[in-house]
Tab-separated table of C-alpha atoms in Angstrom:
chain	number	residue	atom	x	y	z
E	223	UNK	CA	-5.636	83.916	83.010
E	224	UNK	CA	-6.065	82.885	79.761
E	225	UNK	CA	-8.464	85.471	79.398
E	226	UNK	CA	-5.463	88.139	79.553
E	227	UNK	CA	-3.350	86.070	77.041
E	228	UNK	CA	-6.655	86.154	74.710
E	229	UNK	CA	-7.349	89.492	75.169
E	230	UNK	CA	-3.019	90.375	74.580
E	231	UNK	CA	-2.851	88.938	71.235
E	232	UNK	CA	-6.365	90.945	70.393
E	233	UNK	CA	-4.225	93.890	70.976
E	234	UNK	CA	-1.627	93.070	69.280
E	235	UNK	CA	-3.553	92.388	66.506
E	236	UNK	CA	-5.981	95.001	66.414
E	237	UNK	CA	-3.363	97.399	66.638
E	238	UNK	CA	-1.708	96.814	64.159
E	239	UNK	CA	-1.316	99.370	61.802
E	240	UNK	CA	-3.378	98.548	59.189
E	241	UNK	CA	-6.349	97.447	61.153
E	242	UNK	CA	-5.878	100.417	63.326
E	243	UNK	CA	-6.440	102.529	59.655
E	244	UNK	CA	-9.299	99.887	58.934
E	245	UNK	CA	-11.402	99.906	62.516
E	246	UNK	CA	-10.789	103.933	62.011
E	247	UNK	CA	-12.035	104.244	58.383
E	248	UNK	CA	-15.435	101.986	59.646
E	249	UNK	CA	-16.127	104.139	62.257
E	250	UNK	CA	-15.278	107.466	60.291
E	251	UNK	CA	-17.691	105.810	57.419
E	252	UNK	CA	-20.142	104.394	60.124
E	253	UNK	CA	-21.036	107.578	61.790
E	254	UNK	CA	-21.409	109.888	58.530
E	255	UNK	CA	-24.151	106.943	57.988
E	256	UNK	CA	-26.065	107.539	61.093
E	257	UNK	CA	-25.758	110.953	60.695
E	258	UNK	CA	-27.334	110.663	56.984
E	259	UNK	CA	-30.944	109.610	57.690
E	260	UNK	CA	-32.049	106.949	55.432
E	261	UNK	CA	-29.314	104.926	54.577
E	262	UNK	CA	-28.860	103.231	57.561
E	263	UNK	CA	-25.780	100.350	58.297
E	264	UNK	CA	-27.406	97.895	57.255
E	265	UNK	CA	-27.412	99.409	53.476
E	266	UNK	CA	-24.790	100.314	54.114
E	267	UNK	CA	-22.967	97.235	55.182
E	268	UNK	CA	-24.672	95.493	51.831
E	269	UNK	CA	-23.421	98.227	49.605
E	270	UNK	CA	-19.447	98.023	51.488
E	271	UNK	CA	-18.747	93.973	51.656
E	272	UNK	CA	-17.614	93.347	47.960
E	273	UNK	CA	-14.204	95.936	48.692
E	274	UNK	CA	-14.167	94.354	51.499
E	275	UNK	CA	-13.388	91.106	50.121
E	276	UNK	CA	-9.824	91.523	48.767
E	277	UNK	CA	-8.787	92.217	52.548
E	278	UNK	CA	-7.234	90.357	55.401
E	279	UNK	CA	-10.778	88.248	57.019
E	280	UNK	CA	-9.456	90.058	60.521
E	281	UNK	CA	-9.375	93.575	58.507
E	282	UNK	CA	-12.354	93.545	56.843
E	283	UNK	CA	-14.329	92.080	59.457
E	284	UNK	CA	-12.822	94.966	61.731
E	285	UNK	CA	-13.986	97.501	59.443
E	286	UNK	CA	-17.802	96.366	59.283
E	287	UNK	CA	-18.250	96.057	62.638
E	288	UNK	CA	-17.049	99.416	63.154
E	289	UNK	CA	-18.857	101.238	60.693
E	290	UNK	CA	-22.054	99.268	62.101
E	291	UNK	CA	-21.234	100.639	66.206
E	292	UNK	CA	-20.133	104.257	64.139
E	293	UNK	CA	-23.902	104.090	63.054
E	294	UNK	CA	-25.539	104.006	66.555
E	295	UNK	CA	-22.843	106.709	68.088
E	296	UNK	CA	-24.060	108.991	64.684
E	297	UNK	CA	-27.667	108.402	64.538
E	298	UNK	CA	-27.809	110.275	68.207
E	299	UNK	CA	-26.618	113.837	66.124
E	300	UNK	CA	-29.240	114.265	63.779
E	301	UNK	CA	-31.618	112.632	66.548
E	302	UNK	CA	-31.023	115.833	68.654
E	303	UNK	CA	-29.686	118.304	66.539
E	304	UNK	CA	-32.950	118.130	63.945
E	305	UNK	CA	-35.090	115.050	65.232
E	306	UNK	CA	-35.082	113.217	62.601
E	307	UNK	CA	-32.668	109.675	63.848
E	308	UNK	CA	-29.889	108.395	61.267
E	309	UNK	CA	-30.259	105.298	63.414
E	310	UNK	CA	-33.863	103.808	63.793
E	311	UNK	CA	-32.157	102.773	67.829
E	312	UNK	CA	-31.481	106.801	68.509
E	313	UNK	CA	-35.485	107.533	67.775
E	314	UNK	CA	-36.206	107.646	70.985
E	315	UNK	CA	-33.152	109.494	71.923
E	316	UNK	CA	-34.870	112.003	69.686
E	317	UNK	CA	-37.521	112.888	71.879
E	318	UNK	CA	-35.789	114.805	75.116
E	319	UNK	CA	-32.648	115.719	73.366
E	320	UNK	CA	-33.886	117.809	70.409
E	321	UNK	CA	-35.705	119.749	73.130
E	322	UNK	CA	-32.664	120.473	74.981
E	323	UNK	CA	-31.020	120.921	72.052
E	324	UNK	CA	-34.095	123.449	71.321
E	325	UNK	CA	-33.398	125.567	74.777
E	326	UNK	CA	-29.490	125.928	73.803
E	327	UNK	CA	-28.689	122.564	75.769
E	328	UNK	CA	-27.298	120.904	72.664
E	329	UNK	CA	-23.645	120.252	74.232
E	330	UNK	CA	-24.381	118.885	76.921
E	331	UNK	CA	-27.420	116.695	75.291
E	332	UNK	CA	-24.261	114.514	72.554
E	333	UNK	CA	-22.179	114.636	75.208
E	334	UNK	CA	-24.276	112.866	77.359
E	335	UNK	CA	-25.333	110.528	74.400
E	336	UNK	CA	-20.927	109.965	73.381
E	337	UNK	CA	-20.233	109.533	77.174
E	338	UNK	CA	-23.160	106.639	77.538
E	339	UNK	CA	-22.047	105.680	73.806
E	340	UNK	CA	-19.295	105.202	75.615
E	341	UNK	CA	-19.503	104.115	78.770
E	342	UNK	CA	-21.851	100.740	77.593
E	343	UNK	CA	-20.059	100.216	74.404
E	344	UNK	CA	-16.859	99.411	76.824
E	345	UNK	CA	-18.370	97.024	79.634
E	346	UNK	CA	-20.494	95.800	76.955
E	347	UNK	CA	-17.697	94.120	75.302
E	348	UNK	CA	-16.411	93.309	78.258
E	349	UNK	CA	-19.139	90.452	78.918
E	350	UNK	CA	-18.333	89.907	75.443
E	351	UNK	CA	-15.148	88.538	76.345
E	352	UNK	CA	-15.563	87.117	79.359
E	353	UNK	CA	-19.195	85.207	77.600
E	354	UNK	CA	-18.088	83.906	74.359
E	355	UNK	CA	-15.476	81.730	75.055
E	356	UNK	CA	-18.285	79.069	78.094
E	357	UNK	CA	-20.759	79.589	75.475
E	358	UNK	CA	-18.576	79.043	72.685
E	359	UNK	CA	-17.334	75.256	74.699
E	360	UNK	CA	-20.905	74.473	75.259
E	361	UNK	CA	-22.162	75.112	71.767
E	362	UNK	CA	-18.826	72.859	70.934
E	363	UNK	CA	-21.598	70.164	72.278
E	364	UNK	CA	-24.251	70.346	70.258
E	365	UNK	CA	-25.269	68.521	67.356
E	366	UNK	CA	-26.827	68.713	64.294
E	367	UNK	CA	-30.614	68.318	66.687
E	368	UNK	CA	-29.424	71.467	68.812
E	369	UNK	CA	-28.252	74.189	66.110
E	370	UNK	CA	-31.724	72.830	63.747
E	371	UNK	CA	-33.879	73.657	67.200
E	372	UNK	CA	-31.682	76.665	67.410
E	373	UNK	CA	-32.279	78.283	64.486
E	374	UNK	CA	-35.836	77.921	64.340
E	375	UNK	CA	-36.252	79.694	67.692
E	376	UNK	CA	-33.737	82.158	66.322
E	377	UNK	CA	-36.328	82.903	63.283
E	378	UNK	CA	-39.281	83.028	64.900
E	379	UNK	CA	-38.028	85.684	67.600
E	380	UNK	CA	-36.976	87.942	64.166
E	381	UNK	CA	-40.788	87.391	63.844
E	382	UNK	CA	-42.013	88.181	66.817
E	383	UNK	CA	-39.294	91.481	66.990
E	384	UNK	CA	-40.505	92.604	63.585
E	385	UNK	CA	-42.764	95.409	62.586
E	386	UNK	CA	-45.524	95.475	61.737
E	387	UNK	CA	-48.114	92.183	61.124
E	388	UNK	CA	-46.424	88.881	62.234
E	389	UNK	CA	-47.945	87.158	59.254
E	390	UNK	CA	-46.506	88.964	57.264
E	391	UNK	CA	-42.799	88.459	58.880
E	392	UNK	CA	-43.127	84.721	58.958
E	393	UNK	CA	-43.932	85.241	55.803
E	394	UNK	CA	-40.703	87.309	55.077
E	395	UNK	CA	-38.713	84.367	56.180
E	396	UNK	CA	-40.241	81.665	54.234
E	397	UNK	CA	-39.753	83.623	50.877
E	398	UNK	CA	-35.272	84.081	52.402
E	399	UNK	CA	-35.499	80.105	53.156
E	400	UNK	CA	-36.264	79.494	49.281
E	401	UNK	CA	-33.826	82.158	47.811
E	402	UNK	CA	-31.699	79.964	50.096
E	403	UNK	CA	-32.697	76.799	48.501
E	404	UNK	CA	-31.445	78.697	45.278
E	405	UNK	CA	-29.057	76.359	43.667
E	406	UNK	CA	-28.078	72.753	43.847
E	407	UNK	CA	-28.871	70.293	46.565
E	408	UNK	CA	-26.131	69.471	48.821
E	409	UNK	CA	-25.844	66.312	49.078
E	410	UNK	CA	-27.028	64.829	45.154
E	411	UNK	CA	-25.922	67.619	43.200
E	412	UNK	CA	-29.662	68.282	41.358
E	413	UNK	CA	-30.454	71.698	40.229
E	414	UNK	CA	-33.329	72.799	42.072
E	415	UNK	CA	-34.883	76.478	40.933
E	416	UNK	CA	-32.158	77.944	38.383
E	417	UNK	CA	-35.220	78.148	36.307
E	418	UNK	CA	-32.220	76.676	33.589
E	419	UNK	CA	-30.219	79.932	34.744
E	420	UNK	CA	-26.906	78.454	34.534
E	421	UNK	CA	-25.291	81.392	36.836
E	422	UNK	CA	-27.528	80.256	39.642
E	423	UNK	CA	-25.927	76.134	40.105
E	424	UNK	CA	-24.251	77.926	42.832
E	425	UNK	CA	-27.443	80.101	44.273
E	426	UNK	CA	-27.090	83.696	44.572
E	427	UNK	CA	-25.379	85.740	45.394
E	428	UNK	CA	-25.136	86.335	49.084
E	429	UNK	CA	-24.241	90.235	48.146
E	430	UNK	CA	-26.600	90.723	45.460
E	431	UNK	CA	-29.714	90.419	47.659
E	432	UNK	CA	-27.724	91.904	49.917
E	433	UNK	CA	-26.685	95.657	48.549
E	434	UNK	CA	-30.776	94.252	46.503
E	435	UNK	CA	-33.278	94.659	48.984
E	436	UNK	CA	-31.470	96.520	51.865
E	437	UNK	CA	-29.401	99.024	50.351
E	438	UNK	CA	-31.370	99.506	46.228
E	439	UNK	CA	-34.452	99.415	47.526
E	440	UNK	CA	-33.752	101.758	50.964
E	441	UNK	CA	-32.426	104.468	48.211
E	442	UNK	CA	-35.547	104.258	46.056
E	443	UNK	CA	-38.234	104.415	49.113
E	444	UNK	CA	-35.684	107.634	50.583
E	445	UNK	CA	-36.344	109.156	46.758
E	446	UNK	CA	-39.744	108.476	47.113
E	447	UNK	CA	-40.332	110.888	49.933
E	448	UNK	CA	-37.817	113.100	50.461
E	449	UNK	CA	-38.123	116.184	52.077
E	450	UNK	CA	-36.233	118.977	52.927
E	451	UNK	CA	-33.976	118.684	55.986
E	452	UNK	CA	-33.643	121.902	57.964
E	453	UNK	CA	-30.579	122.587	59.741
E	454	UNK	CA	-31.196	124.922	62.768
E	455	UNK	CA	-28.618	123.941	64.889
E	456	UNK	CA	-25.300	125.195	63.080
E	457	UNK	CA	-23.393	125.757	66.406
E	458	UNK	CA	-23.111	124.178	69.509
E	459	UNK	CA	-21.207	125.118	72.552
E	460	UNK	CA	-20.573	123.730	76.134
E	461	UNK	CA	-19.820	120.665	74.677
E	462	UNK	CA	-19.194	119.087	78.217
E	463	UNK	CA	-21.998	118.441	81.286
E	464	UNK	CA	-22.076	119.747	84.930
E	465	UNK	CA	-21.720	118.379	87.575
E	466	UNK	CA	-25.571	118.018	87.916
E	467	UNK	CA	-25.986	116.645	84.513
E	468	UNK	CA	-23.401	114.028	85.566
E	469	UNK	CA	-25.651	113.709	88.939
E	470	UNK	CA	-28.183	112.517	86.839
E	471	UNK	CA	-26.861	111.355	83.781
E	472	UNK	CA	-24.977	108.227	86.349
E	473	UNK	CA	-27.591	105.752	86.826
E	474	UNK	CA	-29.335	106.261	83.922
E	475	UNK	CA	-26.268	105.371	81.978
E	476	UNK	CA	-25.852	102.440	84.045
E	477	UNK	CA	-29.519	101.088	83.541
E	478	UNK	CA	-28.671	101.055	80.083
E	479	UNK	CA	-25.555	99.184	79.385
E	480	UNK	CA	-27.393	96.709	81.888
E	481	UNK	CA	-30.797	96.099	80.050
E	482	UNK	CA	-28.915	96.697	76.521
E	483	UNK	CA	-26.156	94.153	77.299
E	484	UNK	CA	-29.352	91.507	78.103
E	485	UNK	CA	-31.389	92.600	75.493
E	486	UNK	CA	-29.041	92.771	72.256
E	487	UNK	CA	-28.146	88.835	72.309
E	488	UNK	CA	-32.120	89.348	71.176
E	489	UNK	CA	-32.859	87.605	67.353
E	490	UNK	CA	-34.854	90.703	65.282
E	491	UNK	CA	-34.219	93.876	67.028
E	492	UNK	CA	-32.307	94.452	70.299
E	493	UNK	CA	-30.858	97.641	70.318
E	494	UNK	CA	-34.327	98.898	69.181
E	495	UNK	CA	-35.449	97.327	71.533
E	496	UNK	CA	-33.432	98.155	74.597
E	497	UNK	CA	-33.285	101.861	73.210
E	498	UNK	CA	-37.268	102.355	74.013
E	499	UNK	CA	-37.152	99.841	77.165
E	500	UNK	CA	-34.515	102.551	78.470
E	501	UNK	CA	-36.529	104.938	78.377
E	502	UNK	CA	-39.932	103.413	79.585
E	503	UNK	CA	-37.306	102.437	82.142
E	504	UNK	CA	-35.829	106.020	83.397
E	505	UNK	CA	-39.659	107.944	83.319
E	506	UNK	CA	-40.245	105.068	85.939
E	507	UNK	CA	-38.053	105.252	88.388
E	508	UNK	CA	-37.398	109.178	87.452
E	509	UNK	CA	-38.051	111.767	90.439
E	510	UNK	CA	-39.468	114.011	87.506
E	511	UNK	CA	-41.326	111.846	85.919
E	512	UNK	CA	-43.230	115.497	84.038
E	513	UNK	CA	-39.676	116.033	82.806
E	514	UNK	CA	-39.728	113.483	80.429
E	515	UNK	CA	-40.817	114.831	76.810
E	516	UNK	CA	-39.732	118.210	78.152
E	517	UNK	CA	-35.757	117.563	78.230
E	518	UNK	CA	-35.421	115.616	80.548
E	519	UNK	CA	-31.597	114.606	80.072
E	520	UNK	CA	-31.961	110.689	81.491
E	521	UNK	CA	-34.169	110.368	78.514
E	522	UNK	CA	-31.456	110.783	76.061
E	523	UNK	CA	-28.313	108.911	78.812
E	524	UNK	CA	-30.563	105.711	79.692
E	525	UNK	CA	-31.511	104.441	75.975
E	526	UNK	CA	-28.292	106.039	74.323
E	527	UNK	CA	-26.706	104.181	76.523
E	528	UNK	CA	-28.431	100.837	75.688
E	529	UNK	CA	-28.224	101.143	71.919
E	530	UNK	CA	-24.772	100.470	72.378
E	531	UNK	CA	-24.470	98.162	75.191
E	532	UNK	CA	-26.773	95.786	72.912
E	533	UNK	CA	-24.741	96.914	69.693
E	534	UNK	CA	-21.908	95.032	71.490
E	535	UNK	CA	-23.842	92.554	73.079
E	536	UNK	CA	-25.224	91.136	69.892
E	537	UNK	CA	-21.857	89.216	68.101
E	538	UNK	CA	-21.908	86.800	71.371
E	539	UNK	CA	-24.588	84.460	69.071
E	540	UNK	CA	-22.651	85.501	65.958
E	541	UNK	CA	-19.279	84.432	67.050
E	542	UNK	CA	-20.041	81.480	69.903
E	543	UNK	CA	-23.108	80.238	67.353
E	544	UNK	CA	-22.184	81.508	64.021
E	545	UNK	CA	-26.196	82.309	64.686
E	546	UNK	CA	-27.102	86.581	63.243
E	547	UNK	CA	-29.111	88.204	65.609
E	548	UNK	CA	-30.682	91.004	63.473
E	549	UNK	CA	-29.816	92.158	59.550
E	550	UNK	CA	-26.081	93.395	60.593
E	551	UNK	CA	-25.013	90.262	61.993
E	552	UNK	CA	-26.705	88.346	58.782
E	553	UNK	CA	-24.263	90.431	56.258
E	554	UNK	CA	-21.414	90.157	58.788
E	555	UNK	CA	-21.908	86.026	58.573
E	556	UNK	CA	-22.220	87.330	55.286
E	557	UNK	CA	-18.414	88.937	54.881
E	558	UNK	CA	-17.550	85.310	56.817
E	559	UNK	CA	-18.232	83.359	54.643
E	560	UNK	CA	-16.937	85.723	51.809
E	561	UNK	CA	-13.755	86.084	53.510
E	562	UNK	CA	-13.951	81.248	53.637
E	563	UNK	CA	-14.416	81.273	57.664
E	564	UNK	CA	-17.639	78.931	58.964
E	565	UNK	CA	-18.987	81.602	61.969
E	566	UNK	CA	-19.620	79.365	64.490
E	567	UNK	CA	-18.296	77.650	68.033
E	568	UNK	CA	-14.832	76.841	65.816
E	569	UNK	CA	-13.820	80.210	65.244
E	570	UNK	CA	-12.583	80.787	68.807
E	571	UNK	CA	-10.079	77.793	68.078
E	572	UNK	CA	-9.303	77.646	64.725
E	573	UNK	CA	-9.248	81.166	63.814
E	574	UNK	CA	-8.270	83.210	67.715
E	575	UNK	CA	-6.690	86.824	65.768
E	576	UNK	CA	-9.776	86.910	64.143
E	577	UNK	CA	-11.556	86.650	67.144
E	578	UNK	CA	-10.023	88.593	70.076
E	579	UNK	CA	-9.194	90.693	67.143
E	580	UNK	CA	-12.797	91.814	66.711
E	581	UNK	CA	-13.055	92.031	70.502
E	582	UNK	CA	-10.528	94.593	71.509
E	583	UNK	CA	-11.104	96.318	68.079
E	584	UNK	CA	-14.391	97.065	69.682
E	585	UNK	CA	-12.700	98.712	72.276
E	586	UNK	CA	-9.843	101.090	70.207
E	587	UNK	CA	-13.289	101.921	67.899
E	588	UNK	CA	-15.522	103.146	71.126
E	589	UNK	CA	-12.685	105.335	71.589
E	590	UNK	CA	-11.770	106.552	68.675
E	591	UNK	CA	-15.434	107.780	68.128
E	592	UNK	CA	-15.609	110.127	71.554
E	593	UNK	CA	-12.294	111.496	70.221
E	594	UNK	CA	-14.218	111.938	66.357
E	595	UNK	CA	-17.975	113.009	67.300
E	596	UNK	CA	-17.392	115.934	69.179
E	597	UNK	CA	-15.150	118.102	67.649
E	598	UNK	CA	-16.594	117.192	64.532
E	599	UNK	CA	-20.153	117.806	64.993
E	600	UNK	CA	-19.305	120.589	62.486
E	601	UNK	CA	-19.009	118.843	59.949
E	602	UNK	CA	-21.329	116.189	60.695
E	603	UNK	CA	-24.113	119.056	60.478
E	604	UNK	CA	-22.965	119.827	56.795
E	605	UNK	CA	-23.512	116.808	55.746
E	606	UNK	CA	-26.746	117.388	56.637
E	607	UNK	CA	-26.951	119.685	53.190
E	608	UNK	CA	-25.958	116.918	50.591
E	609	UNK	CA	-29.103	116.202	48.564
E	610	UNK	CA	-30.383	113.099	48.167
E	611	UNK	CA	-30.345	112.874	44.106
E	612	UNK	CA	-26.908	113.428	44.450
E	613	UNK	CA	-25.729	110.884	47.074
E	614	UNK	CA	-27.699	108.409	45.846
E	615	UNK	CA	-26.562	107.580	42.558
E	616	UNK	CA	-23.045	107.881	43.509
E	617	UNK	CA	-23.962	104.959	46.226
E	618	UNK	CA	-25.243	103.034	43.497
E	619	UNK	CA	-22.233	102.720	41.139
E	620	UNK	CA	-20.130	102.004	43.629
E	621	UNK	CA	-22.104	99.083	45.212
E	622	UNK	CA	-22.663	98.296	41.901
E	623	UNK	CA	-19.217	98.310	40.941
E	624	UNK	CA	-18.162	96.687	43.857
E	625	UNK	CA	-20.337	93.353	43.501
E	626	UNK	CA	-19.530	93.009	39.843
E	627	UNK	CA	-14.990	92.847	40.769
E	628	UNK	CA	-15.952	89.402	43.291
E	629	UNK	CA	-17.265	87.381	40.400
E	630	UNK	CA	-16.735	89.317	37.592
E	631	UNK	CA	-19.568	88.596	36.631
E	632	UNK	CA	-23.165	90.878	35.268
E	633	UNK	CA	-24.977	88.357	36.096
E	634	UNK	CA	-25.128	90.077	39.378
E	635	UNK	CA	-25.602	93.605	38.335
E	636	UNK	CA	-28.700	92.308	36.738
E	637	UNK	CA	-29.459	90.916	40.023
E	638	UNK	CA	-29.542	93.496	41.848
E	639	UNK	CA	-31.646	95.570	39.407
E	640	UNK	CA	-34.378	92.749	40.101
E	641	UNK	CA	-33.935	91.490	43.861
E	642	UNK	CA	-33.910	95.967	44.385
E	643	UNK	CA	-37.473	96.249	42.797
E	644	UNK	CA	-38.815	93.225	44.481
E	645	UNK	CA	-37.408	95.043	48.183
E	646	UNK	CA	-38.860	98.273	47.284
E	647	UNK	CA	-42.449	96.078	46.383
E	648	UNK	CA	-41.838	94.194	49.429
E	649	UNK	CA	-41.675	97.933	52.013
E	650	UNK	CA	-44.167	99.179	49.414
E	651	UNK	CA	-46.562	96.517	50.503
E	652	UNK	CA	-46.109	96.558	54.082
E	653	UNK	CA	-43.274	94.071	54.776
E	654	UNK	CA	-39.813	94.402	56.542
E	655	UNK	CA	-36.771	92.919	54.383
E	656	UNK	CA	-35.359	92.506	57.811
E	657	UNK	CA	-36.667	88.732	58.467
E	658	UNK	CA	-35.960	87.867	54.921
E	659	UNK	CA	-32.423	88.199	54.747
E	660	UNK	CA	-31.899	86.421	58.143
E	661	UNK	CA	-33.798	83.462	56.331
E	662	UNK	CA	-32.346	83.853	53.237
E	663	UNK	CA	-28.177	83.289	55.206
E	664	UNK	CA	-30.247	80.689	57.967
E	665	UNK	CA	-32.240	78.952	54.805
E	666	UNK	CA	-28.651	76.444	53.410
E	667	UNK	CA	-28.057	75.725	57.792
E	668	UNK	CA	-31.530	75.147	58.414
E	669	UNK	CA	-31.516	72.545	55.978
E	670	UNK	CA	-27.837	71.701	56.750
E	671	UNK	CA	-28.594	70.826	60.101
E	672	UNK	CA	-32.284	69.234	59.654
E	673	UNK	CA	-30.656	66.106	56.148
E	674	UNK	CA	-27.807	65.529	58.780
E	675	UNK	CA	-30.579	65.002	61.719
E	676	UNK	CA	-32.225	63.028	60.107
E	677	UNK	CA	-29.668	60.899	58.166
E	678	UNK	CA	-28.792	60.001	62.366
E	679	UNK	CA	-32.658	59.222	63.461
E	680	UNK	CA	-32.483	57.005	60.344
E	681	UNK	CA	-35.250	59.213	59.528
E	682	UNK	CA	-37.000	59.996	62.814
E	683	UNK	CA	-38.444	62.976	63.451
E	684	UNK	CA	-38.412	62.385	67.337
E	685	UNK	CA	-34.904	62.785	67.762
E	686	UNK	CA	-35.870	66.511	67.860
E	687	UNK	CA	-37.737	66.012	71.213
E	688	UNK	CA	-35.971	63.246	72.655
E	689	UNK	CA	-33.036	65.201	73.062
E	690	UNK	CA	-33.280	68.150	75.435
E	691	UNK	CA	-32.026	71.320	74.348
E	692	UNK	CA	-33.454	70.940	70.998
E	693	UNK	CA	-36.284	70.109	72.967
E	694	UNK	CA	-36.232	72.935	74.858
E	695	UNK	CA	-35.199	75.404	73.016
E	696	UNK	CA	-38.290	74.432	69.873
E	697	UNK	CA	-40.999	74.847	73.132
E	698	UNK	CA	-39.134	78.033	73.604
E	699	UNK	CA	-39.583	78.721	70.563
E	700	UNK	CA	-43.282	77.656	70.633
E	701	UNK	CA	-43.993	79.623	73.298
E	702	UNK	CA	-42.402	82.946	71.156
E	703	UNK	CA	-44.936	82.519	68.934
E	704	UNK	CA	-48.175	81.630	71.475
E	705	UNK	CA	-47.233	84.487	72.998
E	706	UNK	CA	-46.281	87.040	70.027
E	707	UNK	CA	-50.239	85.970	68.557
E	708	UNK	CA	-52.267	87.017	71.270
E	709	UNK	CA	-54.763	90.175	71.598
E	710	UNK	CA	-52.610	91.927	74.014
E	711	UNK	CA	-48.725	91.874	72.519
E	712	UNK	CA	-49.882	91.684	69.473
E	713	UNK	CA	-51.693	95.360	70.027
E	714	UNK	CA	-48.659	96.086	72.634
E	715	UNK	CA	-46.010	95.076	69.445
E	716	UNK	CA	-47.554	97.915	67.024
E	717	UNK	CA	-48.074	100.378	69.525
E	718	UNK	CA	-43.814	100.458	70.506
E	719	UNK	CA	-43.591	100.135	66.681
E	720	UNK	CA	-45.693	102.378	65.555
E	721	UNK	CA	-44.045	105.231	68.719
E	722	UNK	CA	-41.130	104.670	66.702
E	723	UNK	CA	-41.983	105.092	62.664
């Protein structure tokens, strides 16, 4: 009965006219972001974060969440129509989806992606609604040692799932932690790493980091590799499945939903990992494995269901523990902080309307996406003809104005420029910026819980090993790191990420 009453509160919040409007805006923008290759939800949320400053907290978070899971839908459109995934988790969809489109079955491929995504998103949101409250109650029992160890586990797991070299991913984590230490000491007020800039006494602006490292750097990288996008399939018909198609996609959708829901909570890139894992699973269990790579509809159904289920369940560690599973969740934590809300297990009790409103809005948003995606295919195809050199300057100008409007401080704009150049150089050096953002967001929390734990234990570091939960989390982190650097595992990681690229 408690769940029903909580969901009733969520529906009351999510179905208010303002929240429905911004949920629609979020999923529409998310779909557009997914369709336009080279931008991605991380850069888009980073750039739109400033304009949510004056929104009500629940409205801002509903819109940002809509952008994220909307991008999972939109990414499949270009993957199927022009073999160019708009989102990294849609890379697998392109393998069979594009072949289907070339064979005149673009409609069934798009319908499969939409229906699989809707089902997976709906089920995963139900899992989130059921699992979040008990997990939040467990998290309330955590003390500083447990939170410190949990954050360490999250950072190590994000290294394991990061692209490329483990050493470079670890370096990005450390750099993020160092950037998070800029500003006044949390206990003594002593300035650290400010280099005499008064503007840095309160730390580096989170929005400037997000917009610079992800937005500006991503745009510079895409302008360097701009290519002409040929849209060979401009008209899509038969946007429905045959009886035989339904039989073939039912089981992959169910398996993909279960797999994505489980992997979505993993720090780093569970939504990307889940789509690759689902494709491999479907190929292994299929009676027609020779069709994979040649237009197997199961190769669209499974991965699309998996990445959308993972997109929803990645909110579980965010809403229950205040720990981001990947960069998009880190940005949403930034939105919590901007709104004056401390993310974590207390949100469910302190802000019940916000907590349940976000969950219910995912059902509303998933329904909107089904109604949006298929009828508007023609518009999404036309958007692909927009030149980058027209689109990107407008995006940067919009993001800069939004960032300036938060504090009305020109220093934040200079920070975007500097951090954008740094982010671009890091990409050129083969360093993925995602661990940097996770380190930046989690660094202050890591330091705070470390110092609290040391105060409680009177300086004895054994407190992290004598408390069972903390010791278990640290052991898990050590095992993940050891497994990740094993030669066989390292080789497999490289193969997976080469396939994704």
